[in-house]
Each structure stands twice: as C-alpha cells, then as structure tokens.
Amino acid sequence: MKNALITGINGQDGSFLSELLLEKGYNVYGILRRKSVVDYGNVEHIKDKIHFIYADMTDVVSLINAMKISQADEVYNLAAQSFVATSWEQPIATAEIDAVGVTNMLEAIRTINPKCKYYQASTSEMFGKVQAIPQDENTPFYPRSPYGVAKLYGHWITKNYRESFGLFTCSGILFNHEGERRGKEFVTRKITDTVARIKLGVADCLELGNLDSKRDWGHSKDYVRAMWLMLQQDEPDDYVVATGVTRTVREFVDIAFKKAGIDIEFSGSGLDEIGKDKATGKVLVKINPKFFRPAEVELLLGTPKKAEEKLGWTREISFDEMVERMVQTDLALVRKEIEYAKL
Ligand code: NAP
Ligand code: F7E
C-alpha cells in the first residue's frame, strides 16, 4: 500500500485526486491550513478516509513534519493561491506560496525521503502572451500575471531539483480545468452558479469582464488522472494536459444558459455589449469593467499529444457534458439554498 501526500487537498483538484488515490488503495494524507472555523471544503464527504496534517506551504518546518508523518511515496503539490485576479492584489503572498512554497516542499522531500516522487501543479498561465499556437511542452513561456510568474519559478525549480539532485519530479502543465467543485470566483463556475440563480429567480443579471478571452477547458476529474499517470512512469518528465479545443467566455455563457433552457442573444460591443433573453428581451448579461485584468491572457490552446502518447491519457468528460454537469449541480444547490431560507 502506497502513501500519498496531497497539498491543497480541500481544493477542486485535491478532492478529485483524493477520490482517485483512495480507489487505487493508497493511504491518503492531506495538508490543511488552520482556519478559525474547521472546514474540509471539497473533501467533506470523504474526510473520514483521509489523514489530515496541519501545515502551510510558507512554513518549511510544517512540510518536513508532514513528510515525516505521512512517510509519503508520492507528493502531489496542488496548494496555491490559484486565482489569477487576486495575484495582483496579493503578489507577495502569491509568490511566497506558489513559488518559494515549491522549494519548501522539495527541500522537505530531499531532507526526509529523496526517493519520494513529486508532482508539481504547473499551469498554462505560464504561456501567457502566447508565443505559438497551439502550445506544447516546447513553447516558450511569457507569463502575464504575478500568479503566472510565481508558477514559472515553481516549474523551473521542480526541473532544477530533478537535474541537480536526481529527484523524481514531474510538472503537469495543465490547461484550465473546471467542474462542479470549482471555486465560484472562476469564470466558469461564476457563470453556471449565476445562470442557476437567474433561472430560479434569485438573481437578475450576470456581470462579467472580457468575453473575448479564449480558454481550453477540460474537467478536473480527467486531469487528476494525468497527474497520477506522470508519477507511475519509469522516468520523470513534464507534460501538457489540455483538450485541444479553445472557446470564448461568450460561448461558455451561451451554452450554460441553453442548458438551463434560456436562449441568449448578444448585441453591442466593448463595455456596451449585452446579452438578452431572446424570449423576454430582458438583459441577463452585462459587462462590468471591474472584472477586467491589468494584463490579460487572450488565448490558450494546448496540445495533449505527448500525454496521450506517453502516458496513455485520454479524456472522458466532453465539454458539453462538463457544462451540463455544472449547470445541473448549481440548479440543485441553489434550489436547496432557497428551501433552507424558507425554514
Ligand atoms: P483551488 O481549488 O484554488 O485549491 C487550492 C488549494 O491550495 C486549497 O486547498 C487551498 O487551501 C490550498 N492553499 C492555498 N494556500 C496555501 C498555503 N499557503 N498552504 C497550504 N495550502 C494552501 O485550486 P485547484 O483548481 O484545485 O488547482 C490545484 C492546483 O493546480 C493549484 O496549484 C493551481 O494553481 C493549479 N492549476 C489549476 C488549474 C485549473 O484550471 N484548475 C490549471 C493549472 C494549474 P485553503 O482552502 O486553505 O485556501
Ligand atoms: O478566468 C475572463 C478572465 O478566472 C478565465 C486558474 O485555475 O486557469 C485559471 O485561471 C478568463 C480570463 O481563470 C470574468 O479575464 C471574464 O481571461 O476562470 P478564470 P484563469 O485566469 O484562466 C489557469 C490555467 C490557472 O492555472 C489558474 O489557477 O475569463 N473573465 N469575466 C472572467 N474571469 C473571472 N474570474 N470573472 C469574471 O467575471
């Protein structure tokens, strides 16, 4: 039986990865940050099967302890300040967690068990102002946010510890992946949650920033399988994980409303663009400049060829199914909220 240590266990990916590793018979250890109110987040439903360790990416002593307690054979470093917009408001915290935090984890591994395999959650945000379309493992990086810059440090230090100390370290350059457990500040979940609220009569309008931005969106459940596959190989390496299809935020909005039975018609441009309900003429989508970013990543489109060929990784959840699942889950959650408010 193998031991796995997951940082960021209560986040979106941490929860799907925990389920996968438990199914495979691993002892799963997970790092939580101490909060004033105990909160298991996305792993509430499996909390009895997980060994929790209180630690923080910015505290190397706590990570050394976590390595000692877990006796980990595999570490999955998913912890991060992961919201790009916040990285301009908290650039230092983002760097301490997403950049230096990686070195802290690698040093803990090197000190306690240098044979332990390591997965680093790298990101397509490192491509930023893209230097080639589509992007693959050889595309030069050009990050566009403090988050992207911090993650690029994490990516290179992961490679550097592989080359300097012979550690088994892998980076997954994962493109956007979403799902029913996605944080509500990210655009996809913000859309499906607000669509559900509009449909059920508890919200009037969806306010967004850049509708032209293009992303390559997959489902988290598929992407955590790629993380595990990377650590089962004979040699450590870096892999892009993506769908190979890119869509605008506007297209996501359109499909999400359709899943709730509402047809949207867009008109106008720039800050004056609106989306109206075709049936009633009511304005359901507006632009709010507060959601624009100081520097934007306009287009991401990845090639998962290497992951497919070398890892045998395949995607099981289509884009359409993902949006359907997200909208249906949010409709059910908002219905529950409405019932609860009546008690
Ligand atoms: P997420 O839902 O935001 O989860 C982030 C996790 O990190 C949370 O459990 C959070 O704990 C934890 N964390 C934050 N700061 C910490 C600290 N100082 N010490 C310990 N834990 C800390 O993110 P996700 O979507 O699952 O993504 C997982 C990883 O993949 C992240 O590193 C992200 O940057 C990267 N990534 C994500 C995507 C994507 O599209 N989802 C794509 C590429 C890469 P709290 O609950 O205490 O805040
Ligand atoms: O934005 C645009 C926004 O916040 C997507 C993280 O998981 O993926 C994620 O980063 C796009 C951007 O994700 C709103 O400007 C328009 O162009 O959902 P997002 P992200 O920035 O792509 C990468 C791969 C990661 O690694 C990150 O951890 O949507 N957009 N209007 C908006 N975005 C938000 N959040 N809110 C809006 O109202």
XYZ file of C-alpha atoms and ligand atoms in Angstrom:
429
model
C 0.000 0.000 0.000
C 1.492 3.361 -1.060
C 1.317 6.599 0.918
C 0.426 9.798 -0.898
C 0.654 13.325 0.477
C -1.549 15.937 -1.211
C -1.124 19.658 -0.586
C -4.254 21.673 -1.397
C -6.352 18.584 -0.629
C -9.547 20.550 0.047
C -9.393 22.412 -3.289
C -11.060 21.326 -6.535
C -8.249 19.068 -7.838
C -7.296 17.826 -4.351
C -10.770 16.372 -3.903
C -10.892 14.523 -7.245
C -7.315 13.283 -6.788
C -8.096 12.024 -3.262
C -11.031 10.023 -4.622
C -8.824 8.529 -7.357
C -5.997 7.554 -4.970
C -8.402 6.089 -2.385
C -9.956 3.953 -5.147
C -6.436 2.744 -6.004
C -5.815 1.699 -2.402
C -3.431 4.493 -1.314
C -3.189 5.821 2.231
C -4.071 9.442 1.572
C -2.557 12.206 3.695
C -3.636 15.789 3.084
C -2.355 19.174 4.131
C -4.867 21.650 5.521
C -4.290 25.206 6.684
C -5.515 26.046 10.143
C -8.632 28.232 9.973
C -10.801 29.771 12.686
C -13.692 27.578 11.560
C -12.897 23.947 10.743
C -13.665 23.460 7.064
C -12.864 20.395 4.944
C -14.087 22.098 1.762
C -14.364 19.742 -1.204
C -13.301 16.642 0.790
C -16.006 16.944 3.477
C -17.726 13.804 2.026
C -14.560 11.648 2.367
C -12.968 13.276 5.414
C -13.058 10.046 7.460
C -10.843 8.296 4.884
C -8.113 10.968 4.843
C -5.300 11.610 7.334
C -5.144 15.383 7.738
C -1.975 17.241 8.692
C -1.985 20.953 9.523
C 0.776 22.676 7.536
C 1.401 25.637 5.272
C 3.429 25.986 2.067
C 5.214 29.001 3.542
C 6.409 27.060 6.615
C 9.118 24.546 5.687
C 9.150 23.062 9.205
C 5.483 22.116 8.860
C 6.220 20.473 5.483
C 9.126 18.487 6.958
C 6.718 17.315 9.666
C 4.160 16.377 7.036
C 6.791 14.273 5.226
C 7.747 12.541 8.490
C 4.145 11.793 9.481
C 2.967 10.638 6.057
C 6.066 8.627 5.054
C 4.964 9.651 1.570
C 5.997 7.683 -1.526
C 4.328 10.303 -3.737
C 3.712 14.018 -3.116
C 1.169 15.951 -5.202
C 1.753 19.684 -4.720
C -1.591 21.240 -5.595
C -1.592 24.024 -2.977
C -1.581 27.522 -4.399
C -3.076 30.975 -4.327
C -4.712 29.935 -7.585
C -6.917 32.893 -8.538
C -5.126 34.975 -11.171
C -7.035 38.206 -10.395
C -6.054 38.066 -6.701
C -2.394 37.713 -7.639
C -2.295 41.461 -8.485
C -3.828 42.283 -5.085
C -1.556 39.872 -3.161
C 1.590 39.495 -5.269
C 3.886 38.773 -2.326
C 1.670 36.106 -0.744
C 1.216 34.566 -4.203
C 5.000 34.373 -4.667
C 5.584 33.001 -1.173
C 3.024 30.220 -1.643
C 3.225 29.441 -5.383
C 6.977 29.997 -5.909
C 9.033 29.703 -2.707
C 6.476 27.223 -1.312
C 7.553 24.773 -4.036
C 11.179 24.971 -2.889
C 9.997 24.439 0.687
C 8.202 21.236 -0.359
C 11.146 19.999 -2.434
C 13.548 20.647 0.457
C 11.243 18.716 2.813
C 11.304 15.792 0.362
C 15.094 15.984 -0.042
C 15.559 16.006 3.725
C 13.139 13.206 4.680
C 12.842 10.889 1.660
C 14.680 11.787 -1.584
C 13.182 8.678 -3.247
C 9.698 10.175 -2.936
C 8.116 11.069 -6.297
C 6.865 14.637 -6.743
C 4.122 16.188 -8.879
C 4.111 19.972 -9.417
C 0.892 21.736 -10.475
C 2.240 23.905 -13.288
C -0.124 25.847 -15.487
C -0.904 27.119 -18.983
C -0.817 30.627 -17.414
C 2.979 30.317 -17.842
C 2.403 30.642 -21.634
C 0.505 33.917 -21.015
C 1.127 36.101 -24.066
C 1.404 33.039 -26.234
C 4.489 32.634 -28.412
C 2.969 29.831 -30.525
C -0.476 28.387 -31.254
C -1.184 25.713 -30.086
C 1.072 25.474 -27.024
C 3.060 22.337 -26.198
C 5.950 21.322 -23.895
C 8.447 23.242 -26.088
C 6.563 26.532 -26.380
C 8.479 29.434 -24.753
C 6.871 30.941 -21.645
C 5.656 34.553 -21.249
C 3.602 34.859 -18.048
C 1.210 37.824 -17.753
C 0.328 37.922 -14.034
C 2.094 37.641 -10.667
C 0.439 34.205 -10.491
C 1.946 33.135 -13.822
C 5.370 34.461 -12.836
C 5.298 32.671 -9.456
C 4.177 29.421 -11.099
C 7.004 29.691 -13.620
C 9.502 29.769 -10.745
C 7.792 26.661 -9.293
C 8.047 24.964 -12.678
C 11.771 25.669 -13.105
C 12.745 24.802 -9.529
C 10.959 21.469 -9.982
C 13.039 20.788 -13.104
C 16.162 22.096 -11.355
C 15.814 19.693 -8.389
C 15.413 16.831 -10.882
C 18.639 17.854 -12.645
C 20.593 18.937 -9.542
C 19.698 16.202 -7.045
C 18.201 13.424 -9.177
C 14.785 13.738 -7.519
C 11.839 12.149 -9.354
C 9.977 15.396 -10.075
C 7.315 15.990 -12.745
C 5.421 19.101 -13.785
C 1.993 18.887 -15.336
C 1.357 21.979 -17.446
C -2.377 21.819 -17.061
C -4.751 23.992 -19.048
C -7.951 25.271 -17.389
C -9.958 22.504 -15.826
C -13.288 23.025 -14.207
C -16.161 21.126 -12.662
C -18.895 21.097 -10.053
C -16.367 21.770 -7.275
C -14.708 24.776 -8.905
C -14.423 27.920 -6.757
C -17.210 30.395 -7.546
C -14.827 33.258 -8.394
C -13.515 31.451 -11.516
C -15.424 32.415 -14.632
C -16.995 29.044 -15.500
C -18.466 28.418 -12.048
C -19.439 32.068 -11.680
C -21.415 31.640 -14.908
C -23.119 28.339 -14.015
C -23.939 29.499 -10.471
C -25.431 32.802 -11.717
C -27.310 31.075 -14.560
C -28.910 28.806 -11.930
C -29.818 31.832 -9.768
C -31.335 33.698 -12.727
C -33.298 30.596 -13.771
C -34.674 30.171 -10.237
C -35.495 33.874 -9.844
C -32.937 34.828 -7.195
C -30.550 36.850 -9.423
C -31.224 39.371 -12.190
C -28.074 39.576 -14.206
C -24.630 38.061 -14.854
C -21.838 40.676 -14.804
C -18.566 39.734 -16.499
C -15.320 41.217 -17.809
C -13.583 40.143 -21.025
C -15.986 37.965 -23.058
C -13.470 37.583 -25.921
C -10.929 35.744 -23.825
C -10.379 32.164 -25.072
C -9.659 29.149 -22.906
C -9.053 25.417 -23.414
C -11.440 23.993 -20.794
C -11.473 20.367 -19.582
C -12.876 18.604 -16.482
C -10.796 18.287 -13.302
C -11.697 14.616 -12.834
C -9.942 13.743 -16.103
C -6.931 15.953 -15.357
C -6.073 14.457 -11.937
C -5.723 11.060 -13.669
C -2.906 12.563 -15.746
C -1.150 13.694 -12.533
C -1.173 10.150 -11.179
C -0.019 8.665 -14.513
C 3.017 11.005 -14.558
C 4.250 9.558 -11.255
C 3.807 5.946 -12.459
C 6.353 6.314 -15.305
C 9.927 4.984 -15.177
C 11.396 8.443 -15.835
C 10.251 11.851 -14.596
C 9.150 14.349 -17.258
C 6.878 17.343 -17.918
C 3.580 17.087 -19.797
C 0.921 19.411 -21.213
C -2.627 18.353 -20.337
C -5.337 20.015 -22.438
C -8.281 19.275 -24.743
C -7.002 20.808 -27.994
C -10.116 22.994 -28.340
C -10.481 26.648 -27.333
C -13.679 28.642 -26.745
C -14.510 32.218 -25.768
C -16.067 33.165 -22.438
C -19.063 34.355 -24.521
C -19.511 30.825 -25.942
C -19.416 29.385 -22.411
C -22.134 31.853 -21.325
C -24.299 30.949 -24.318
C -24.054 27.185 -23.727
C -24.593 27.457 -19.952
C -27.816 29.471 -20.424
C -29.001 26.969 -23.076
C -28.504 24.133 -20.546
C -30.966 25.991 -18.282
C -33.449 26.442 -21.153
C -32.654 30.121 -21.859
C -31.550 31.396 -25.299
C -29.246 34.426 -25.154
C -28.756 36.964 -27.951
C -25.649 39.203 -27.727
C -25.596 42.743 -29.135
C -23.417 45.861 -28.845
C -19.677 45.893 -28.335
C -16.988 46.669 -25.762
C -18.337 47.914 -22.434
C -21.809 48.285 -24.009
C -22.181 44.637 -25.019
C -25.249 42.972 -23.509
C -26.858 39.541 -23.634
C -30.683 39.469 -23.784
C -33.094 36.623 -23.170
C -34.445 36.001 -26.708
C -37.863 35.052 -25.332
C -38.454 38.041 -22.996
C -35.985 40.709 -24.145
C -34.686 41.031 -20.563
C -30.972 41.903 -20.212
C -29.304 38.952 -18.466
C -25.614 39.590 -19.257
C -23.711 42.885 -18.784
C -20.077 43.986 -18.828
C -18.573 45.309 -15.612
C -15.077 46.836 -16.047
C -14.158 45.750 -12.515
C -13.676 42.205 -13.873
C -11.048 43.232 -16.444
C -7.423 42.418 -15.554
C -4.342 44.690 -15.663
C -2.852 42.297 -18.255
C -4.904 39.612 -19.992
C -4.100 36.173 -21.345
C -6.149 36.407 -24.538
C -5.879 32.857 -25.855
C -4.892 29.447 -24.539
C -4.963 26.292 -26.632
C -2.961 23.215 -25.680
C -1.768 20.062 -27.414
C -2.101 16.965 -25.210
C -0.266 14.751 -27.770
C 2.673 13.838 -25.523
C 0.409 12.976 -22.560
C -1.792 10.860 -24.825
C 1.107 9.027 -26.454
C 3.463 8.548 -23.486
C 1.032 8.325 -20.560
C -1.877 6.737 -22.447
C -4.008 9.555 -21.003
C -7.453 10.121 -22.505
C -10.265 12.489 -21.694
C -13.616 11.004 -20.716
C -15.757 14.066 -19.982
C -16.633 16.212 -23.009
C -17.014 19.989 -22.826
C -20.766 19.653 -23.325
C -21.104 17.106 -20.513
C -18.979 19.272 -18.222
C -21.195 22.347 -18.682
C -24.311 20.186 -18.282
C -22.989 18.740 -15.002
C -22.031 22.178 -13.687
C -25.395 23.784 -14.518
C -27.447 20.875 -13.147
C -25.385 20.778 -9.925
C -25.773 24.541 -9.430
C -29.528 24.360 -10.079
C -29.800 21.668 -7.377
C -27.594 23.641 -4.928
C -29.494 26.917 -5.422
C -32.859 25.097 -5.023
C -31.587 23.739 -1.670
C -30.473 27.235 -0.627
C -33.944 28.619 -1.444
C -35.647 25.843 0.566
C -33.270 26.440 3.507
C -34.034 30.174 3.504
C -37.748 29.326 3.940
C -37.163 27.368 7.211
P -8.014 25.537 -5.631
O -9.354 24.893 -5.682
O -7.917 27.017 -5.512
O -7.211 24.875 -4.390
C -6.032 25.441 -3.898
C -5.664 24.737 -2.610
O -4.438 25.286 -2.117
C -6.683 24.884 -1.477
O -6.822 23.650 -0.830
C -6.019 25.898 -0.553
O -6.393 25.776 0.806
C -4.559 25.483 -0.722
N -3.634 26.515 -0.251
C -3.586 27.814 -0.612
N -2.590 28.447 0.033
C -1.992 27.524 0.837
C -0.899 27.558 1.743
N -0.228 28.692 1.999
N -0.548 26.409 2.377
C -1.241 25.262 2.176
N -2.291 25.181 1.328
C -2.666 26.292 0.655
O -7.145 25.124 -6.904
P -7.350 23.926 -7.956
O -8.199 24.426 -9.074
O -7.725 22.686 -7.246
O -5.882 23.807 -8.551
C -4.917 22.953 -7.968
C -3.525 23.395 -8.376
O -3.393 23.364 -9.792
C -3.150 24.821 -7.986
O -1.781 24.835 -7.684
C -3.415 25.634 -9.232
O -2.623 26.799 -9.235
C -3.016 24.639 -10.296
N -3.682 24.749 -11.572
C -5.027 24.804 -11.653
C -5.655 24.830 -12.889
C -7.150 24.855 -13.017
O -7.642 25.197 -14.096
N -7.890 24.456 -12.001
C -4.871 24.791 -14.065
C -3.489 24.702 -13.945
C -2.896 24.660 -12.697
P -7.460 26.789 1.519
O -8.797 26.158 1.333
O -6.981 26.819 2.922
O -7.342 28.116 0.811
O -10.653 33.395 -15.998
C -12.146 36.038 -18.108
C -10.795 36.306 -17.466
O -10.534 33.287 -13.521
C -10.771 32.901 -17.310
C -6.961 29.232 -12.737
O -7.413 27.935 -12.401
O -6.792 28.658 -15.054
C -7.413 29.550 -14.153
O -7.041 30.892 -14.437
C -10.954 34.050 -18.285
C -9.958 35.207 -18.088
O -9.378 31.527 -14.935
C -14.679 37.243 -15.815
O -10.354 37.629 -17.760
C -14.228 37.430 -17.918
O -9.494 35.626 -19.341
O -11.796 31.493 -14.764
P -10.661 32.427 -14.718
P -7.887 31.829 -15.412
O -7.487 33.222 -15.144
O -7.765 31.341 -16.823
C -5.360 28.666 -15.059
C -4.887 27.632 -16.052
C -4.781 28.521 -13.708
O -3.710 27.971 -13.523
C -5.443 29.291 -12.614
O -5.085 28.755 -11.335
O -12.249 34.610 -18.072
N -13.285 36.625 -17.389
N -15.082 37.819 -16.983
C -13.534 36.490 -16.084
N -12.911 35.778 -15.138
C -13.419 35.796 -13.873
N -12.832 35.064 -12.913
N -14.528 36.545 -13.576
C -15.199 37.289 -14.499
O -16.182 37.949 -14.200
